[in-house]
Amino acid sequence: MRLLNTTTLQVEEPQREPQYAIVSHVWNDEEVTFRDISEPQAVKLAGYAKLERSCKQALTDGYQYLWIDTCCIDKSSSAELSEAINSMYNWYSKAAVCYAYLDDVHSDEDPLSKDSEFCRSRWFKRGWTLQEAIAPRKLIFFAKNWVKIGTKYSLVSAVASITGVDERVLLATLPLADVSVAKKMSWASQRRTTRIEDRAYSLMGIFGVHMPLIYGEGQHAFIRLQHEIMRTSNDQSIFAWSSTTAENGAESFLLAPSPDHFLRSATIDRVSPIDFARLFTPASMDGDYKSHFVTTNSGVQIYIPIKRTPSLLGYTAVLACSSDGCLVGLYLHPCGGGLFQRTLVHHIPKIPGPYDEFQVRDIIISVGMYDQRAHPLPSLPSPESLHGSSAIVRVKTQLYRTGFVPLGQGPYDEFKWTPTTPNDKCIVAYQHRTTGEIFVVTIGGWSDHPCVHIDTFTGPEETKHRFSSYDHGLSSRCCDNRPLKVSKPLSTEGKTVTVSSHQRNTWEFTVTISVDGPQREVGYNGVSIGETLPMAERPLSQLGVRFPETQEFHVNVYRN
């Protein structure tokens, strides 16, 4: 550990670690680096005045040494930089005093005023200063002219309000280990760093983990951070995040792509495994409850209570964490073979008891986009043929990411379908993972004529009333014997998804999906688009595929 001598303003490496002061600040132009500090021209740099005043304050307080990141780290050495960043939280916690220098705050104002420069300072918006606010035992705030503003203790209410950090954490009466992962992540959700990787690296100390630095990896650094946290903690609140935007192509479903997604997780608390297990009946568990989870090459293997949720064509899972006293959970889509994928990531559902309908199961939740090639699915079972011969349905498309995920048991490239009646149908369905909107293509017949029907539902609430009985109501919509209907286009997060179809032969057609394409609306025989029809419950055979922003997928139905 290099330290700056407060008398000579030269960097030294003491054989024994002395008491030292440490500086927390926001970088500006012309900071004095490790290479600059020993050169005569260092005094001409704008950042030299900061060094002088820091050393003068430390010397006044009786400290011979001071640490500041500008000149005490040789950033040209990747090994030294990695060691310093992995040690930084510890260095701040061991310092005798920390000087937080706020160069955009004047000393002649009330820092407790709601619109004060103190409350609006850049220091509270940077990623690295979060750990620098929490770790030091003694923290003193200084204004632009190096006049003392106050301490972390005297301003604790204001600092807690600005940062979202619990006052007890700031006062060191509540250990960081007792705070949920989701809540700690929420503290970083609105902070920024110059390099995107540093959003993850600046949180290592807060979570007590270490990992190598790989600048250039981008957002993957945050995914790696979450994996490191899961290696040392069984806190399921790490999954309690929600998407704040409709992110197409997000790298992960179960793990958050960035700290931003924990913005609404500030109220998430852990529930102890013992208290959590008591909420579920012994009959719902296969043996004793297991609170740990592990990362496998297929995803995260976890012992979790789930129940089927027909209105969402999937499952609801309960996490061992709560918000305002109510358990929260996830929505899951089954991919087959005990593998699930998280869907509808736009919010964290609260799940009030009782929990009698939940079964505690050992499942695997995919960390990223489901890949059929890595996890091949079994063939779709065919019902016994009552009318006509069986058929092979082939779907050709590229599996891209546009915000929609498959519903049902797919995605299948090919499946066998045997109509049980002359007018039986199979359904291709997708759901947007942020808005919950559902897009449906139905392949089937009416009065012995092949029919393709395209429809949409606006979200889970409408789906709850309509989709479970969609197959029955479809007959009313296809009564004109026309081969195609196209419903009103979806509108998702400012983008319009237009769906159209071209039928070439009796059982061969192409569906074209385009985002921000031409808006069109087609209806027949006075059936209003989006009209709610009286429907009866009837099981559905479902098939799922995915499509990119502008893509055709071809469906061919062959007699077997």
Coordinates of C-alpha atoms in Angstrom, one line a residue:
M1 CA 0.0 0.0 0.0
R2 CA 1.5 3.3 -1.1
L3 CA 0.9 6.4 1.0
L4 CA 1.5 10.1 0.5
N5 CA 3.8 11.7 3.1
T6 CA 1.8 14.8 4.3
T7 CA 5.0 16.7 4.9
T8 CA 7.0 16.0 1.7
L9 CA 4.1 15.3 -0.6
Q10 CA 6.0 12.3 -1.9
V11 CA 4.7 8.8 -2.3
E12 CA 6.2 6.2 0.1
E13 CA 5.8 2.5 1.0
P14 CA 6.1 2.3 4.8
Q15 CA 7.4 -1.1 6.0
R16 CA 4.7 -1.1 8.7
E17 CA 1.2 0.2 8.0
P18 CA 0.8 3.5 10.0
Q19 CA -2.3 5.4 10.9
Y20 CA -3.4 7.3 7.9
A21 CA -6.1 9.6 6.6
I22 CA -7.9 8.8 3.4
V23 CA -9.6 11.1 0.8
S24 CA -12.9 10.5 -1.0
H25 CA -13.5 12.8 -4.0
V26 CA -14.8 13.0 -7.6
W27 CA -12.1 13.1 -10.3
N28 CA -11.7 16.2 -12.4
D29 CA -9.3 17.3 -15.2
E30 CA -5.6 17.4 -14.5
E31 CA -5.5 15.1 -11.5
V32 CA -2.0 14.3 -10.2
T33 CA -1.2 10.7 -11.0
F34 CA 1.4 8.3 -9.7
R35 CA 3.7 9.2 -12.6
D36 CA 3.2 13.0 -12.1
I37 CA 3.8 13.2 -8.4
S38 CA 7.6 12.9 -8.6
E39 CA 7.9 15.3 -11.5
P40 CA 8.5 19.1 -11.0
Q41 CA 5.6 20.0 -13.3
A42 CA 3.1 18.3 -10.9
V43 CA 2.7 21.6 -9.0
K44 CA 1.3 23.2 -12.2
L45 CA -1.6 20.7 -12.5
A46 CA -5.0 21.8 -11.3
G47 CA -5.3 18.7 -9.0
Y48 CA -2.2 19.6 -7.0
A49 CA -4.1 22.1 -4.9
K50 CA -6.4 19.2 -3.8
L51 CA -3.3 17.2 -2.7
E52 CA -1.8 20.2 -0.8
R53 CA -5.0 20.9 1.1
S54 CA -5.7 17.2 1.9
C55 CA -2.1 16.8 3.3
K56 CA -2.4 20.1 5.3
Q57 CA -5.7 18.9 6.9
A58 CA -4.2 15.5 7.7
L59 CA -1.1 17.1 9.2
T60 CA -3.2 19.4 11.3
D61 CA -5.1 16.3 12.5
G62 CA -1.8 14.6 13.4
Y63 CA -1.4 12.1 10.6
Q64 CA 1.9 11.7 8.8
Y65 CA 0.4 9.8 5.9
L66 CA -2.6 10.1 3.6
W67 CA -4.0 7.9 0.9
I68 CA -5.7 9.2 -2.3
D69 CA -6.4 7.2 -5.4
T70 CA -5.0 9.7 -7.9
C71 CA -1.4 9.3 -7.0
C72 CA -1.2 6.3 -4.7
I73 CA -2.0 3.7 -7.3
D74 CA 0.2 3.0 -10.4
K75 CA -2.6 2.5 -12.9
S76 CA -0.2 1.5 -15.6
S77 CA 0.2 -1.8 -13.8
S78 CA -2.9 -3.9 -14.2
A79 CA -1.9 -6.2 -11.4
E80 CA -1.5 -3.3 -9.0
L81 CA -4.8 -1.7 -10.1
S82 CA -6.6 -5.0 -9.6
E83 CA -5.1 -5.4 -6.1
A84 CA -6.0 -1.9 -5.2
I85 CA -9.6 -2.1 -6.3
N86 CA -10.1 -5.4 -4.5
S87 CA -8.6 -3.9 -1.3
M88 CA -10.2 -0.5 -1.5
Y89 CA -13.1 -1.1 0.8
N90 CA -10.7 -2.5 3.5
W91 CA -8.4 0.5 3.1
Y92 CA -11.3 2.9 3.7
S93 CA -12.6 0.9 6.7
K94 CA -9.1 0.9 8.3
A95 CA -8.4 4.6 7.8
A96 CA -8.3 6.7 11.0
V97 CA -10.4 9.4 9.2
C98 CA -11.9 10.0 5.7
Y99 CA -12.1 13.4 4.2
A100 CA -15.0 13.6 1.7
Y101 CA -14.1 16.6 -0.5
L102 CA -17.1 18.1 -2.3
D103 CA -15.8 20.5 -4.8
D104 CA -19.2 21.6 -6.0
V105 CA -20.5 22.7 -2.6
H106 CA -20.0 26.1 -0.9
S107 CA -19.6 26.4 2.8
D108 CA -22.1 29.3 3.3
E109 CA -25.2 27.2 3.0
D110 CA -27.3 24.9 5.1
P111 CA -26.5 21.4 4.0
L112 CA -29.8 20.1 5.5
S113 CA -31.8 22.4 3.1
K114 CA -33.8 20.3 0.6
D115 CA -32.3 22.0 -2.4
S116 CA -28.9 22.6 -1.0
E117 CA -25.7 22.1 -3.1
F118 CA -24.8 19.4 -0.5
C119 CA -27.8 17.3 -1.4
R120 CA -27.2 17.8 -5.1
S121 CA -23.5 17.1 -5.1
R122 CA -21.9 14.9 -7.7
W123 CA -20.3 13.0 -4.8
F124 CA -23.6 11.3 -4.1
K125 CA -24.1 10.2 -7.7
R126 CA -20.8 8.4 -8.4
G127 CA -20.4 4.7 -8.1
W128 CA -17.1 4.6 -6.1
T129 CA -18.3 7.0 -3.4
L130 CA -21.0 4.6 -2.2
Q131 CA -18.4 2.3 -0.4
E132 CA -16.5 5.4 0.6
A133 CA -19.6 6.7 2.5
I134 CA -20.2 3.3 4.3
A135 CA -16.7 1.9 5.0
P136 CA -15.0 4.7 7.0
R137 CA -15.5 4.8 10.8
K138 CA -15.0 8.6 10.8
L139 CA -16.1 10.6 7.8
I140 CA -15.8 14.4 7.5
F141 CA -17.4 16.4 4.7
F142 CA -15.5 19.4 3.4
A143 CA -16.7 22.2 1.0
K144 CA -15.0 23.6 -2.0
N145 CA -12.9 25.9 0.1
W146 CA -12.0 23.1 2.6
V147 CA -14.3 24.4 5.3
K148 CA -15.8 21.6 7.3
I149 CA -19.5 21.0 6.5
G150 CA -20.2 18.3 9.0
T151 CA -19.6 14.6 9.7
K152 CA -21.4 11.4 8.7
Y153 CA -22.8 11.3 12.2
S154 CA -24.0 14.9 12.4
L155 CA -25.5 14.7 8.9
V156 CA -26.7 11.1 9.0
S157 CA -30.4 11.8 8.3
A158 CA -29.5 13.8 5.2
V159 CA -27.0 11.3 4.0
A160 CA -29.4 8.4 4.5
S161 CA -32.1 10.3 2.6
I162 CA -29.9 11.2 -0.3
T163 CA -28.2 7.7 -0.7
G164 CA -31.0 5.4 0.4
V165 CA -28.6 3.7 2.8
D166 CA -30.0 2.8 6.2
E167 CA -28.9 5.1 9.0
R168 CA -27.9 2.1 11.0
V169 CA -25.5 1.0 8.3
L170 CA -24.0 4.5 8.1
L171 CA -23.6 4.6 11.9
A172 CA -22.1 1.0 11.9
T173 CA -24.8 -0.3 14.2
L174 CA -26.2 -2.6 11.5
P175 CA -23.7 -4.9 9.8
L176 CA -23.7 -4.9 6.0
A177 CA -24.1 -8.7 6.1
D178 CA -27.5 -8.3 7.7
V179 CA -28.8 -6.2 4.8
S180 CA -30.4 -8.0 1.8
V181 CA -28.6 -8.2 -1.5
A182 CA -31.5 -6.5 -3.3
K183 CA -31.5 -3.6 -0.9
K184 CA -27.7 -3.0 -1.2
M185 CA -28.0 -3.2 -4.9
S186 CA -30.7 -0.5 -4.8
W187 CA -28.2 1.9 -3.2
A188 CA -26.2 1.7 -6.4
S189 CA -29.1 1.8 -8.9
Q190 CA -28.8 5.5 -9.7
R191 CA -25.0 5.9 -9.4
R192 CA -22.7 6.1 -12.4
T193 CA -19.1 5.4 -13.2
T194 CA -16.9 6.5 -16.1
R195 CA -16.3 2.9 -17.2
I196 CA -19.3 0.6 -17.2
E197 CA -17.3 -2.3 -15.6
D198 CA -16.6 -0.1 -12.5
R199 CA -20.3 -0.2 -11.7
A200 CA -19.7 -3.8 -10.7
Y201 CA -16.1 -3.5 -9.4
S202 CA -17.1 -0.6 -7.1
L203 CA -19.5 -2.9 -5.3
M204 CA -17.2 -5.8 -4.5
G205 CA -16.3 -4.5 -1.1
I206 CA -19.9 -3.9 -0.1
F207 CA -20.7 -7.5 -0.9
G208 CA -17.4 -8.9 0.5
V209 CA -16.4 -10.6 -2.7
H210 CA -13.3 -10.5 -4.9
M211 CA -12.8 -11.1 -8.6
P212 CA -10.3 -10.2 -11.3
L213 CA -10.7 -7.0 -13.3
I214 CA -11.4 -7.4 -17.0
Y215 CA -11.8 -4.0 -18.6
G216 CA -13.6 -4.4 -21.9
E217 CA -16.1 -7.0 -20.7
G218 CA -18.8 -4.3 -20.4
Q219 CA -22.0 -5.3 -18.6
H220 CA -20.8 -8.8 -18.1
A221 CA -18.8 -7.6 -15.1
F222 CA -22.1 -7.1 -13.3
I223 CA -23.2 -10.7 -14.2
R224 CA -19.9 -12.0 -12.8
L225 CA -20.4 -10.0 -9.6
Q226 CA -23.7 -11.7 -9.1
H227 CA -22.2 -15.1 -9.6
E228 CA -19.6 -14.3 -7.0
I229 CA -22.3 -13.2 -4.5
M230 CA -24.2 -16.4 -5.1
R231 CA -21.1 -18.4 -4.3
T232 CA -20.9 -17.0 -0.8
S233 CA -24.6 -16.2 0.0
N234 CA -28.0 -18.0 -0.2
D235 CA -29.9 -14.7 -0.2
Q236 CA -32.6 -15.1 -2.8
S237 CA -33.3 -11.4 -2.9
I238 CA -30.6 -11.3 -5.6
F239 CA -33.3 -12.4 -8.0
A240 CA -35.8 -9.7 -6.7
W241 CA -35.2 -7.1 -9.4
S242 CA -37.5 -5.7 -12.1
S243 CA -36.8 -4.3 -15.5
T244 CA -37.2 -0.5 -15.8
T245 CA -37.2 -0.5 -19.6
A246 CA -38.0 -2.9 -22.4
E247 CA -34.5 -4.1 -23.1
N248 CA -34.3 -6.2 -26.3
G249 CA -31.4 -8.6 -26.2
A250 CA -30.7 -8.4 -22.5
E251 CA -28.0 -10.8 -21.6
S252 CA -29.8 -12.3 -18.7
F253 CA -33.3 -13.1 -17.4
L254 CA -32.7 -14.5 -13.9
L255 CA -29.7 -12.2 -13.1
A256 CA -30.1 -8.4 -13.6
P257 CA -28.1 -6.8 -16.5
S258 CA -27.2 -3.8 -14.4
P259 CA -27.7 -2.2 -10.9
D260 CA -30.4 0.0 -12.5
H261 CA -32.8 -3.0 -12.3
F262 CA -32.8 -2.9 -8.5
L263 CA -34.2 0.6 -8.4
R264 CA -37.5 -0.7 -7.0
S265 CA -35.9 -3.2 -4.6
A266 CA -35.2 -0.8 -1.7
T267 CA -37.9 -2.4 0.5
I268 CA -36.8 -6.0 -0.1
D269 CA -35.8 -7.9 3.0
R270 CA -34.5 -11.5 3.5
V271 CA -36.7 -14.1 5.2
S272 CA -34.8 -16.6 7.2
P273 CA -34.9 -20.2 5.9
I274 CA -36.6 -21.4 9.1
D275 CA -39.4 -18.8 8.9
F276 CA -39.8 -19.3 5.2
A277 CA -40.2 -23.1 5.5
R278 CA -42.9 -22.7 8.2
L279 CA -45.2 -21.1 5.6
F280 CA -45.4 -24.3 3.6
T281 CA -47.0 -27.6 4.6
P282 CA -44.7 -30.6 5.0
A283 CA -46.8 -32.3 2.3
S284 CA -45.7 -29.7 -0.2
M285 CA -42.0 -30.5 0.3
D286 CA -39.9 -33.4 -0.8
G287 CA -38.0 -33.8 2.4
D288 CA -36.5 -30.9 4.4
Y289 CA -36.4 -27.4 3.0
K290 CA -33.1 -26.5 1.4
S291 CA -32.2 -22.9 1.4
H292 CA -29.0 -23.0 -0.7
F293 CA -28.9 -22.8 -4.5
V294 CA -26.1 -23.5 -6.9
T295 CA -25.0 -22.4 -10.3
T296 CA -24.8 -25.2 -12.9
N297 CA -24.0 -25.2 -16.6
S298 CA -27.8 -25.1 -17.3
G299 CA -28.7 -22.4 -14.8
V300 CA -29.4 -21.9 -11.1
Q301 CA -30.6 -25.0 -9.4
I302 CA -32.9 -24.0 -6.6
Y303 CA -35.4 -25.5 -4.2
I304 CA -38.4 -23.2 -4.5
P305 CA -42.2 -23.2 -4.0
I306 CA -44.0 -22.9 -7.4
K307 CA -47.6 -23.3 -8.6
R308 CA -49.1 -23.3 -12.0
T309 CA -50.7 -20.0 -13.1
P310 CA -53.0 -20.7 -16.1
S311 CA -53.7 -17.0 -16.7
L312 CA -50.0 -16.4 -17.4
L313 CA -49.5 -19.8 -19.1
G314 CA -46.7 -20.6 -16.7
Y315 CA -45.8 -20.7 -13.0
T316 CA -45.5 -18.4 -10.1
A317 CA -42.5 -19.0 -7.7
V318 CA -42.1 -17.6 -4.2
L319 CA -38.7 -16.3 -3.1
A320 CA -37.4 -16.3 0.5
C321 CA -37.7 -12.5 0.8
S322 CA -40.4 -10.0 1.4
S323 CA -41.4 -6.4 0.7
D324 CA -43.4 -4.5 3.4
G325 CA -44.1 -7.8 5.1
C326 CA -45.4 -9.7 2.1
L327 CA -43.5 -12.4 0.2
V328 CA -42.4 -11.7 -3.3
G329 CA -41.6 -13.9 -6.2
L330 CA -41.0 -14.5 -9.9
Y331 CA -43.0 -15.6 -13.0
L332 CA -41.5 -18.6 -14.7
H333 CA -42.0 -20.2 -18.1
P334 CA -41.4 -24.0 -18.4
C335 CA -38.8 -25.0 -21.0
G336 CA -39.1 -28.8 -20.4
G337 CA -37.0 -31.3 -18.5
G338 CA -37.2 -29.3 -15.2
L339 CA -35.8 -26.2 -16.8
F340 CA -37.5 -22.9 -16.4
Q341 CA -37.0 -19.3 -17.6
R342 CA -38.0 -16.1 -15.9
T343 CA -40.6 -14.0 -17.7
L344 CA -42.5 -10.8 -17.2
V345 CA -39.5 -9.1 -15.6
H346 CA -41.2 -5.6 -15.5
H347 CA -42.2 -6.0 -11.9
I348 CA -41.7 -8.0 -8.7
P349 CA -45.0 -9.6 -7.8
K350 CA -46.1 -9.6 -4.2
I351 CA -47.6 -13.0 -3.2
P352 CA -49.8 -13.0 -0.1
G353 CA -50.6 -16.2 1.7
P354 CA -51.9 -18.8 2.2
Y355 CA -49.5 -20.9 0.2
D356 CA -51.4 -24.2 0.2
E357 CA -51.4 -24.5 -3.6
F358 CA -47.6 -24.2 -3.8
Q359 CA -45.3 -27.2 -4.2
V360 CA -41.7 -27.0 -3.2
R361 CA -39.7 -28.3 -6.1
D362 CA -36.0 -28.7 -7.1
I363 CA -35.8 -26.9 -10.4
I364 CA -33.3 -25.1 -12.6
I365 CA -33.9 -21.6 -13.8
S366 CA -32.0 -20.5 -16.9
V367 CA -29.6 -17.6 -16.2
G368 CA -29.7 -16.5 -19.9
M369 CA -31.9 -16.9 -23.0
Y370 CA -33.2 -20.4 -23.4
D371 CA -31.2 -22.3 -26.1
Q372 CA -33.0 -25.2 -27.6
R373 CA -29.7 -26.5 -29.1
A374 CA -28.1 -26.8 -25.7
H375 CA -31.2 -28.2 -24.1
P376 CA -33.2 -30.2 -26.7
L377 CA -36.9 -30.8 -25.8
P378 CA -38.9 -34.0 -26.3
S379 CA -41.4 -34.2 -29.1
L380 CA -44.9 -32.8 -28.5
P381 CA -47.2 -35.7 -27.7
S382 CA -50.1 -36.3 -30.2
P383 CA -53.6 -37.1 -29.0
E384 CA -55.3 -40.2 -30.5
S385 CA -56.7 -39.5 -33.9
L386 CA -60.5 -39.2 -33.9
H387 CA -60.9 -37.4 -37.2
G388 CA -58.5 -37.4 -40.2
S389 CA -54.8 -38.3 -40.2
S390 CA -52.0 -36.9 -38.3
A391 CA -49.8 -34.1 -39.5
I392 CA -46.3 -32.7 -39.1
V393 CA -46.1 -29.0 -38.4
R394 CA -42.7 -27.4 -39.2
V395 CA -41.7 -23.9 -38.0
K396 CA -38.6 -22.4 -39.6
T397 CA -37.3 -19.2 -37.9
Q398 CA -34.2 -17.8 -36.3
L399 CA -34.4 -17.5 -32.5
Y400 CA -33.7 -13.9 -31.9
R401 CA -34.4 -11.6 -28.9
T402 CA -37.0 -8.9 -29.3
G403 CA -38.7 -8.9 -26.0
F404 CA -41.1 -11.8 -26.7
V405 CA -40.6 -15.2 -25.1
P406 CA -42.4 -18.4 -26.1
L407 CA -45.4 -19.7 -24.2
G408 CA -46.3 -23.3 -23.8
Q409 CA -43.9 -26.2 -23.9
G410 CA -41.8 -25.1 -26.9
P411 CA -39.8 -23.8 -28.7
Y412 CA -40.2 -26.7 -31.2
D413 CA -39.0 -26.6 -34.7
E414 CA -41.2 -29.5 -35.6
F415 CA -44.0 -31.3 -33.9
K416 CA -46.7 -33.9 -34.7
W417 CA -50.3 -32.7 -34.6
T418 CA -53.3 -34.9 -34.8
P419 CA -56.6 -33.0 -34.9
T420 CA -59.2 -34.6 -32.6
T421 CA -62.0 -32.9 -34.5
P422 CA -62.3 -31.5 -38.0
N423 CA -62.0 -28.1 -36.6
D424 CA -59.2 -28.7 -34.0
K425 CA -56.4 -26.2 -33.8
C426 CA -52.9 -25.7 -32.5
I427 CA -51.6 -22.4 -31.2
V428 CA -48.3 -20.6 -31.5
A429 CA -48.0 -18.1 -28.6
Y430 CA -45.5 -15.5 -27.4
Q431 CA -45.5 -13.1 -24.5
H432 CA -43.5 -9.8 -24.2
R433 CA -41.3 -10.2 -21.1
T434 CA -41.7 -6.5 -20.1
T435 CA -45.3 -5.5 -21.0
G436 CA -47.0 -8.9 -20.7
E437 CA -48.7 -8.5 -24.0
I438 CA -49.5 -11.8 -25.8
F439 CA -49.3 -12.5 -29.5
V440 CA -51.0 -15.6 -30.8
V441 CA -51.0 -17.4 -34.2
T442 CA -53.6 -20.1 -34.4
I443 CA -53.4 -22.9 -37.1
G444 CA -56.5 -25.0 -37.6
G445 CA -59.7 -25.4 -39.5
W446 CA -63.3 -24.3 -39.6
S447 CA -65.9 -26.2 -41.6
D448 CA -63.1 -28.4 -43.0
H449 CA -61.2 -25.3 -44.3
P450 CA -57.7 -24.5 -43.2
C451 CA -57.5 -21.2 -41.2
V452 CA -54.8 -19.0 -39.8
H453 CA -55.8 -16.5 -37.2
I454 CA -53.6 -13.8 -35.6
D455 CA -54.7 -12.1 -32.4
T456 CA -53.3 -10.1 -29.5
F457 CA -54.0 -9.6 -25.8
T458 CA -52.9 -6.5 -24.0
G459 CA -51.5 -8.1 -20.8
P460 CA -52.0 -10.5 -17.9
E461 CA -55.3 -8.9 -16.8
E462 CA -57.0 -9.3 -20.1
T463 CA -55.3 -12.7 -20.5
K464 CA -56.8 -13.9 -17.3
H465 CA -60.3 -13.4 -18.7
R466 CA -59.8 -14.4 -22.3
F467 CA -56.8 -16.5 -23.1
S468 CA -57.6 -19.7 -21.2
S469 CA -60.8 -20.1 -23.3
Y470 CA -59.4 -18.6 -26.5
D471 CA -59.7 -21.8 -28.5
H472 CA -63.5 -21.9 -28.1
G473 CA -64.1 -18.3 -29.0
L474 CA -61.9 -18.5 -32.1
S475 CA -64.7 -20.4 -33.9
S476 CA -66.8 -17.3 -33.7
R477 CA -64.0 -15.2 -35.2
C478 CA -63.4 -17.6 -38.1
C479 CA -67.0 -18.0 -39.1
D480 CA -66.5 -16.4 -42.6
N481 CA -64.2 -19.3 -43.7
R482 CA -61.5 -16.9 -44.7
P483 CA -58.0 -18.2 -44.3
L484 CA -56.6 -15.2 -42.4
K485 CA -57.4 -12.5 -39.9
V486 CA -55.0 -10.0 -38.4
S487 CA -55.8 -8.2 -35.2
K488 CA -54.8 -4.7 -34.1
P489 CA -51.0 -4.4 -33.9
L490 CA -49.2 -4.6 -30.5
S491 CA -47.8 -1.4 -29.2
T492 CA -44.9 -2.1 -26.8
E493 CA -42.7 0.5 -25.2
G494 CA -43.1 3.0 -28.0
K495 CA -42.7 0.4 -30.8
T496 CA -45.5 -1.0 -32.9
V497 CA -45.3 -4.7 -33.7
T498 CA -47.1 -5.4 -36.9
V499 CA -48.1 -8.9 -37.8
S500 CA -49.3 -10.0 -41.3
S501 CA -49.6 -13.3 -43.1
H502 CA -49.3 -14.7 -46.6
Q503 CA -50.8 -18.1 -47.4
R504 CA -49.4 -19.8 -50.5
N505 CA -51.1 -23.2 -50.4
T506 CA -53.6 -25.1 -48.3
W507 CA -51.3 -25.7 -45.4
E508 CA -48.4 -23.4 -46.1
F509 CA -48.1 -19.8 -45.0
T510 CA -45.6 -17.2 -43.9
V511 CA -46.1 -14.9 -41.0
T512 CA -44.2 -11.6 -41.1
I513 CA -43.5 -9.7 -38.0
S514 CA -42.0 -6.1 -38.2
V515 CA -41.3 -3.7 -35.4
D516 CA -42.2 0.0 -36.2
G517 CA -43.6 -1.3 -39.5
P518 CA -46.7 0.0 -41.3
Q519 CA -49.7 -0.1 -39.0
R520 CA -52.6 -2.1 -40.3
E521 CA -55.9 -3.3 -39.0
V522 CA -58.0 -6.0 -40.6
G523 CA -61.4 -7.4 -39.5
Y524 CA -64.2 -9.4 -41.1
N525 CA -67.9 -9.9 -40.8
G526 CA -68.5 -7.2 -38.1
V527 CA -66.3 -8.9 -35.5
S528 CA -64.7 -6.0 -33.6
I529 CA -61.0 -6.2 -33.1
G530 CA -60.3 -6.9 -29.5
E531 CA -63.9 -7.7 -28.8
T532 CA -64.5 -9.9 -25.8
L533 CA -66.5 -13.0 -26.8
P534 CA -68.3 -15.4 -24.5
M535 CA -66.0 -18.4 -24.2
A536 CA -65.9 -21.7 -22.4
E537 CA -62.9 -23.3 -20.8
R538 CA -61.0 -25.7 -23.1
P539 CA -57.4 -27.0 -22.9
L540 CA -54.9 -25.7 -25.5
S541 CA -52.1 -27.3 -27.4
Q542 CA -49.4 -24.7 -27.4
L543 CA -46.2 -24.2 -29.4
G544 CA -43.7 -21.3 -29.0
V545 CA -41.1 -19.7 -31.2
R546 CA -39.3 -16.4 -31.1
F547 CA -38.8 -13.7 -33.7
P548 CA -36.4 -10.8 -34.2
E549 CA -37.5 -7.2 -34.9
T550 CA -38.2 -7.8 -38.5
Q551 CA -38.4 -11.5 -39.4
E552 CA -40.5 -13.9 -41.3
F553 CA -41.2 -17.4 -40.0
H554 CA -42.5 -20.1 -42.3
V555 CA -45.0 -22.7 -41.1
N556 CA -45.7 -25.8 -43.2
V557 CA -48.3 -28.5 -42.3
Y558 CA -47.8 -31.8 -44.1
R559 CA -50.0 -34.8 -44.0
N560 CA -48.0 -37.5 -42.2

